[in-house]
Amino acid sequence: MQNSMLSIATALALLVLSGCSTPVYENQYAVSEGWRIGKVTKLVTAEEFLKTGSPRCQEMEIRPTDRFAFIQRQVTRTRGHFAKVDPDSGIAVGDEVYYNAWDCDQPQMVPRLLKGL
């Protein structure tokens, strides 16, 4: 009887602990830190981006040579986000990426590594 109670208590403890954890993509992009997966829907120049009136991080410096990606994430409704694109990243429209919607100090977007390719 005592062993079965101990087993039940252990199982409940593991269930509670697993329910409190948040996903971590690629062992480094934690959902609890703002990282999400989205799809690049559009690439624009800095001038085009500024014309859209999109909200942006106040500290973000925008140079005329910068490029931006618009990212779409499907939740209960479609949500949009944007990120600066590193010219050497090779990111294109249709790519799935990790992006951080919360922190202006972190890299804004990184290519998603697709397993099994």
Tab-separated table of N, CA and C in Angstrom:
chain	number	residue	atom	x	y	z
A	1	MET	N	0.819	-1.193	0.000
A	1	MET	CA	0.000	0.000	0.000
A	1	MET	C	0.868	1.265	0.000
A	2	GLN	N	1.921	1.241	0.820
A	2	GLN	CA	2.792	2.412	0.913
A	2	GLN	C	3.535	2.630	-0.412
A	3	ASN	N	3.939	1.529	-1.083
A	3	ASN	CA	4.631	1.661	-2.371
A	3	ASN	C	3.718	2.261	-3.433
A	4	SER	N	2.435	1.859	-3.434
A	4	SER	CA	1.525	2.398	-4.443
A	4	SER	C	1.256	3.884	-4.180
A	5	MET	N	1.174	4.296	-2.917
A	5	MET	CA	0.991	5.716	-2.585
A	5	MET	C	2.208	6.531	-3.017
A	6	LEU	N	3.397	5.956	-2.799
A	6	LEU	CA	4.634	6.617	-3.206
A	6	LEU	C	4.684	6.749	-4.727
A	7	SER	N	4.268	5.709	-5.431
A	7	SER	CA	4.253	5.750	-6.898
A	7	SER	C	3.279	6.802	-7.406
A	8	ILE	N	2.119	6.894	-6.786
A	8	ILE	CA	1.127	7.887	-7.190
A	8	ILE	C	1.648	9.297	-6.916
A	9	ALA	N	2.259	9.491	-5.753
A	9	ALA	CA	2.811	10.803	-5.406
A	9	ALA	C	3.915	11.198	-6.379
A	10	THR	N	4.768	10.251	-6.738
A	10	THR	CA	5.853	10.516	-7.688
A	10	THR	C	5.282	10.877	-9.060
A	11	ALA	N	4.281	10.112	-9.500
A	11	ALA	CA	3.665	10.375	-10.803
A	11	ALA	C	3.016	11.761	-10.824
A	12	LEU	N	2.340	12.130	-9.753
A	12	LEU	CA	1.713	13.453	-9.678
A	12	LEU	C	2.758	14.566	-9.695
A	13	ALA	N	3.846	14.358	-8.970
A	13	ALA	CA	4.918	15.363	-8.940
A	13	ALA	C	5.520	15.550	-10.335
A	14	LEU	N	5.752	14.464	-11.049
A	14	LEU	CA	6.300	14.560	-12.404
A	14	LEU	C	5.310	15.225	-13.358
A	15	LEU	N	4.038	14.935	-13.189
A	15	LEU	CA	3.015	15.554	-14.024
A	15	LEU	C	2.968	17.062	-13.808
A	16	VAL	N	3.030	17.476	-12.558
A	16	VAL	CA	3.011	18.909	-12.238
A	16	VAL	C	4.245	19.589	-12.807
A	17	LEU	N	5.405	18.981	-12.647
A	17	LEU	CA	6.644	19.579	-13.157
A	17	LEU	C	6.631	19.677	-14.672
A	18	SER	N	6.149	18.655	-15.350
A	18	SER	CA	6.132	18.699	-16.811
A	18	SER	C	5.123	19.710	-17.317
A	19	GLY	N	4.040	19.923	-16.594
A	19	GLY	CA	3.039	20.900	-16.991
A	19	GLY	C	3.519	22.329	-16.845
A	20	CYS	N	4.508	22.563	-16.004
A	20	CYS	CA	5.014	23.918	-15.765
A	20	CYS	C	6.137	24.303	-16.719
A	21	SER	N	6.688	23.342	-17.414
A	21	SER	CA	7.797	23.668	-18.299
A	21	SER	C	7.271	24.290	-19.583
A	22	THR	N	8.088	25.101	-20.216
A	22	THR	CA	7.700	25.713	-21.482
A	22	THR	C	8.601	25.173	-22.577
A	23	PRO	N	8.106	25.132	-23.812
A	23	PRO	CA	8.927	24.618	-24.910
A	23	PRO	C	10.176	25.465	-25.133
A	24	VAL	N	11.210	24.810	-25.588
A	24	VAL	CA	12.449	25.478	-25.974
A	24	VAL	C	12.801	24.961	-27.359
A	25	TYR	N	12.864	25.857	-28.333
A	25	TYR	CA	13.189	25.473	-29.693
A	25	TYR	C	14.699	25.398	-29.863
A	26	GLU	N	15.156	24.355	-30.535
A	26	GLU	CA	16.583	24.190	-30.849
A	26	GLU	C	17.468	24.299	-29.603
A	27	ASN	N	16.945	23.982	-28.455
A	27	ASN	CA	17.666	24.026	-27.173
A	27	ASN	C	18.166	25.416	-26.796
A	28	GLN	N	17.605	26.485	-27.396
A	28	GLN	CA	18.072	27.821	-27.032
A	28	GLN	C	17.030	28.930	-27.153
A	29	TYR	N	15.920	28.705	-27.836
A	29	TYR	CA	14.912	29.747	-28.028
A	29	TYR	C	13.677	29.419	-27.202
A	30	ALA	N	13.627	29.894	-25.961
A	30	ALA	CA	12.550	29.548	-25.031
A	30	ALA	C	11.302	30.386	-25.268
A	31	VAL	N	10.165	29.714	-25.301
A	31	VAL	CA	8.881	30.401	-25.443
A	31	VAL	C	8.680	31.371	-24.288
A	32	SER	N	9.121	30.981	-23.096
A	32	SER	CA	8.953	31.841	-21.922
A	32	SER	C	9.774	33.128	-22.009
A	33	GLU	N	10.724	33.189	-22.947
A	33	GLU	CA	11.527	34.398	-23.160
A	33	GLU	C	11.062	35.180	-24.388
A	34	GLY	N	9.924	34.782	-24.973
A	34	GLY	CA	9.352	35.531	-26.080
A	34	GLY	C	9.571	34.960	-27.466
A	35	TRP	N	10.285	33.848	-27.593
A	35	TRP	CA	10.577	33.281	-28.904
A	35	TRP	C	9.355	32.562	-29.460
A	36	ARG	N	9.098	32.759	-30.740
A	36	ARG	CA	7.988	32.138	-31.439
A	36	ARG	C	8.452	31.694	-32.825
A	37	ILE	N	7.622	30.898	-33.487
A	37	ILE	CA	7.894	30.478	-34.862
A	37	ILE	C	6.887	31.177	-35.767
A	38	GLY	N	7.371	31.710	-36.867
A	38	GLY	CA	6.491	32.361	-37.835
A	38	GLY	C	7.018	32.175	-39.248
A	39	LYS	N	6.260	32.677	-40.213
A	39	LYS	CA	6.637	32.566	-41.621
A	39	LYS	C	6.820	33.963	-42.199
A	40	VAL	N	7.938	34.148	-42.909
A	40	VAL	CA	8.218	35.434	-43.556
A	40	VAL	C	7.237	35.607	-44.713
A	41	THR	N	6.462	36.697	-44.668
A	41	THR	CA	5.456	36.938	-45.711
A	41	THR	C	5.864	38.044	-46.678
A	42	LYS	N	6.813	38.885	-46.246
A	42	LYS	CA	7.186	40.028	-47.087
A	42	LYS	C	8.540	40.552	-46.645
A	43	LEU	N	9.371	40.979	-47.587
A	43	LEU	CA	10.639	41.648	-47.309
A	43	LEU	C	10.559	43.048	-47.904
A	44	VAL	N	10.927	44.056	-47.103
A	44	VAL	CA	10.832	45.446	-47.566
A	44	VAL	C	12.082	46.231	-47.172
A	45	THR	N	12.271	47.361	-47.835
A	45	THR	CA	13.368	48.272	-47.494
A	45	THR	C	12.983	49.080	-46.253
A	46	ALA	N	13.949	49.786	-45.692
A	46	ALA	CA	13.687	50.639	-44.526
A	46	ALA	C	12.661	51.712	-44.868
A	47	GLU	N	12.774	52.296	-46.054
A	47	GLU	CA	11.834	53.339	-46.469
A	47	GLU	C	10.399	52.793	-46.531
A	48	GLU	N	10.237	51.615	-47.131
A	48	GLU	CA	8.903	51.005	-47.208
A	48	GLU	C	8.376	50.663	-45.817
A	49	PHE	N	9.284	50.182	-44.962
A	49	PHE	CA	8.892	49.815	-43.603
A	49	PHE	C	8.388	51.034	-42.829
A	50	LEU	N	9.099	52.159	-42.933
A	50	LEU	CA	8.709	53.367	-42.218
A	50	LEU	C	7.361	53.905	-42.714
A	51	LYS	N	7.041	53.689	-43.977
A	51	LYS	CA	5.758	54.135	-44.521
A	51	LYS	C	4.584	53.343	-43.966
A	52	THR	N	4.826	52.111	-43.506
A	52	THR	CA	3.730	51.276	-43.015
A	52	THR	C	3.208	51.752	-41.672
A	53	GLY	N	4.036	52.491	-40.938
A	53	GLY	CA	3.630	52.945	-39.617
A	53	GLY	C	3.593	51.823	-38.598
A	54	SER	N	4.312	50.744	-38.869
A	54	SER	CA	4.330	49.606	-37.945
A	54	SER	C	4.927	50.002	-36.606
A	55	PRO	N	4.372	49.484	-35.511
A	55	PRO	CA	4.993	49.759	-34.208
A	55	PRO	C	6.367	49.098	-34.171
A	56	ARG	N	7.280	49.716	-33.483
A	56	ARG	CA	8.629	49.155	-33.410
A	56	ARG	C	9.278	49.535	-32.096
A	57	CYS	N	10.341	48.850	-31.784
A	57	CYS	CA	11.099	49.145	-30.579
A	57	CYS	C	11.676	50.548	-30.705
A	58	GLN	N	11.488	51.347	-29.684
A	58	GLN	CA	11.929	52.735	-29.731
A	58	GLN	C	13.446	52.858	-29.861
A	59	GLU	N	14.180	51.906	-29.286
A	59	GLU	CA	15.647	51.979	-29.319
A	59	GLU	C	16.233	51.536	-30.650
A	60	MET	N	15.419	50.920	-31.495
A	60	MET	CA	15.930	50.341	-32.729
A	60	MET	C	16.364	51.437	-33.699
A	61	GLU	N	17.608	51.360	-34.082
A	61	GLU	CA	18.141	52.300	-35.060
A	61	GLU	C	17.815	51.768	-36.452
A	62	ILE	N	17.255	52.618	-37.281
A	62	ILE	CA	16.908	52.209	-38.643
A	62	ILE	C	17.771	53.010	-39.613
A	63	ARG	N	18.592	52.283	-40.364
A	63	ARG	CA	19.447	52.903	-41.379
A	63	ARG	C	18.793	52.723	-42.762
A	64	PRO	N	19.080	53.599	-43.701
A	64	PRO	CA	18.463	53.502	-45.039
A	64	PRO	C	18.738	52.169	-45.744
A	65	THR	N	19.835	51.516	-45.399
A	65	THR	CA	20.181	50.251	-46.060
A	65	THR	C	19.541	49.027	-45.387
A	66	ASP	N	18.856	49.219	-44.261
A	66	ASP	CA	18.238	48.092	-43.559
A	66	ASP	C	17.090	47.497	-44.370
A	67	ARG	N	16.893	46.205	-44.159
A	67	ARG	CA	15.744	45.497	-44.737
A	67	ARG	C	14.956	44.877	-43.600
A	68	PHE	N	13.672	44.730	-43.811
A	68	PHE	CA	12.795	44.182	-42.784
A	68	PHE	C	11.956	43.050	-43.349
A	69	ALA	N	11.677	42.098	-42.483
A	69	ALA	CA	10.788	40.996	-42.834
A	69	ALA	C	9.511	41.142	-42.036
A	70	PHE	N	8.392	40.949	-42.692
A	70	PHE	CA	7.128	40.846	-41.986
A	70	PHE	C	6.885	39.360	-41.754
A	71	ILE	N	6.541	39.026	-40.518
A	71	ILE	CA	6.405	37.637	-40.100
A	71	ILE	C	4.974	37.410	-39.655
A	72	GLN	N	4.412	36.311	-40.087
A	72	GLN	CA	3.043	35.979	-39.713
A	72	GLN	C	3.055	34.737	-38.836
A	73	ARG	N	2.300	34.817	-37.753
A	73	ARG	CA	2.176	33.697	-36.823
A	73	ARG	C	0.700	33.387	-36.665
A	74	GLN	N	0.355	32.108	-36.784
A	74	GLN	CA	-1.038	31.708	-36.628
A	74	GLN	C	-1.263	31.265	-35.188
A	75	VAL	N	-2.132	31.962	-34.490
A	75	VAL	CA	-2.527	31.583	-33.132
A	75	VAL	C	-4.031	31.339	-33.239
A	76	THR	N	-4.820	31.935	-32.392
A	76	THR	CA	-6.261	31.843	-32.560
A	76	THR	C	-6.700	32.750	-33.703
A	77	ARG	N	-5.946	33.771	-33.956
A	77	ARG	CA	-6.125	34.613	-35.132
A	77	ARG	C	-4.726	34.944	-35.644
A	78	THR	N	-4.631	35.384	-36.858
A	78	THR	CA	-3.322	35.686	-37.432
A	78	THR	C	-2.739	36.915	-36.760
A	79	ARG	N	-1.473	36.802	-36.361
A	79	ARG	CA	-0.776	37.932	-35.750
A	79	ARG	C	0.467	38.230	-36.573
A	80	GLY	N	0.783	39.511	-36.685
A	80	GLY	CA	1.947	39.918	-37.449
A	80	GLY	C	3.056	40.459	-36.565
A	81	HIS	N	4.245	40.374	-37.059
A	81	HIS	CA	5.424	40.896	-36.378
A	81	HIS	C	6.403	41.305	-37.472
A	82	PHE	N	7.420	42.037	-37.109
A	82	PHE	CA	8.447	42.415	-38.062
A	82	PHE	C	9.803	42.202	-37.414
A	83	ALA	N	10.836	42.145	-38.222
A	83	ALA	CA	12.202	42.024	-37.713
A	83	ALA	C	13.170	42.527	-38.766
A	84	LYS	N	14.287	43.064	-38.294
A	84	LYS	CA	15.362	43.437	-39.212
A	84	LYS	C	15.948	42.153	-39.788
A	85	VAL	N	16.375	42.255	-41.024
A	85	VAL	CA	16.975	41.106	-41.704
A	85	VAL	C	18.461	41.353	-41.877
A	86	ASP	N	19.262	40.447	-41.389
A	86	ASP	CA	20.700	40.502	-41.614
A	86	ASP	C	20.933	40.193	-43.100
A	87	PRO	N	21.643	41.063	-43.811
A	87	PRO	CA	21.832	40.854	-45.253
A	87	PRO	C	22.473	39.511	-45.611
A	88	ASP	N	23.263	38.956	-44.705
A	88	ASP	CA	23.946	37.689	-44.985
A	88	ASP	C	23.134	36.469	-44.551
A	89	SER	N	21.918	36.673	-44.065
A	89	SER	CA	21.139	35.558	-43.511
A	89	SER	C	20.572	34.634	-44.583
A	90	GLY	N	20.319	35.161	-45.767
A	90	GLY	CA	19.714	34.348	-46.816
A	90	GLY	C	18.224	34.107	-46.607
A	91	ILE	N	17.612	34.816	-45.674
A	91	ILE	CA	16.190	34.643	-45.394
A	91	ILE	C	15.370	35.174	-46.564
A	92	ALA	N	14.337	34.392	-46.948
A	92	ALA	CA	13.493	34.760	-48.080
A	92	ALA	C	12.021	34.619	-47.710
A	93	VAL	N	11.163	35.177	-48.521
A	93	VAL	CA	9.719	35.045	-48.319
A	93	VAL	C	9.370	33.556	-48.329
A	94	GLY	N	8.560	33.167	-47.358
A	94	GLY	CA	8.151	31.763	-47.230
A	94	GLY	C	8.957	30.978	-46.214
A	95	ASP	N	10.098	31.517	-45.785
A	95	ASP	CA	10.928	30.821	-44.788
A	95	ASP	C	10.255	30.834	-43.426
A	96	GLU	N	10.416	29.739	-42.686
A	96	GLU	CA	9.990	29.722	-41.295
A	96	GLU	C	11.172	30.181	-40.453
A	97	VAL	N	10.886	31.035	-39.466
A	97	VAL	CA	11.937	31.609	-38.637
A	97	VAL	C	11.514	31.598	-37.174
A	98	TYR	N	12.504	31.690	-36.302
A	98	TYR	CA	12.266	31.978	-34.895
A	98	TYR	C	12.409	33.487	-34.759
A	99	TYR	N	11.529	34.091	-34.004
A	99	TYR	CA	11.665	35.524	-33.762
A	99	TYR	C	11.286	35.801	-32.319
A	100	ASN	N	11.855	36.886	-31.778
A	100	ASN	CA	11.560	37.262	-30.402
A	100	ASN	C	10.705	38.520	-30.424
A	101	ALA	N	9.469	38.344	-30.012
A	101	ALA	CA	8.504	39.443	-30.063
A	101	ALA	C	8.587	40.360	-28.853
A	102	TRP	N	9.392	40.028	-27.862
A	102	TRP	CA	9.413	40.786	-26.607
A	102	TRP	C	10.623	41.658	-26.400
A	103	ASP	N	11.792	41.234	-26.860
A	103	ASP	CA	13.032	41.855	-26.426
A	103	ASP	C	13.778	42.495	-27.583
A	104	CYS	N	13.893	43.804	-27.550
A	104	CYS	CA	14.599	44.528	-28.605
A	104	CYS	C	16.116	44.289	-28.571
A	105	ASP	N	16.646	43.833	-27.437
A	105	ASP	CA	18.085	43.626	-27.314
A	105	ASP	C	18.545	42.291	-27.876
A	106	GLN	N	17.640	41.335	-28.041
A	106	GLN	CA	18.029	40.037	-28.559
A	106	GLN	C	18.004	40.057	-30.081
A	107	PRO	N	18.684	39.099	-30.702
A	107	PRO	CA	18.547	39.006	-32.154
A	107	PRO	C	17.065	38.861	-32.477
A	108	GLN	N	16.578	39.630	-33.409
A	108	GLN	CA	15.149	39.660	-33.688
A	108	GLN	C	14.631	38.439	-34.438
A	109	MET	N	15.459	37.820	-35.263
A	109	MET	CA	14.972	36.722	-36.083
A	109	MET	C	16.125	35.829	-36.481
A	110	VAL	N	15.903	34.540	-36.460
A	110	VAL	CA	16.912	33.584	-36.908
A	110	VAL	C	16.220	32.508	-37.732
A	111	PRO	N	16.897	31.964	-38.745
A	111	PRO	CA	16.278	30.924	-39.558
A	111	PRO	C	15.949	29.702	-38.711
A	112	ARG	N	14.854	29.063	-38.992
A	112	ARG	CA	14.480	27.843	-38.299
A	112	ARG	C	15.210	26.682	-38.960
A	113	LEU	N	15.857	25.875	-38.147
A	113	LEU	CA	16.540	24.701	-38.678
A	113	LEU	C	15.516	23.602	-38.826
A	114	LEU	N	15.367	23.102	-40.040
A	114	LEU	CA	14.410	22.042	-40.283
A	114	LEU	C	15.099	20.701	-40.138
A	115	LYS	N	14.582	19.879	-39.255
A	115	LYS	CA	15.172	18.564	-38.990
A	115	LYS	C	14.855	17.608	-40.147
A	116	GLY	N	15.774	16.720	-40.397
A	116	GLY	CA	15.531	15.652	-41.353
A	116	GLY	C	15.662	16.048	-42.812
A	117	LEU	N	16.316	17.133	-43.101
A	117	LEU	CA	16.500	17.513	-44.506
A	117	LEU	C	17.859	17.119	-44.985
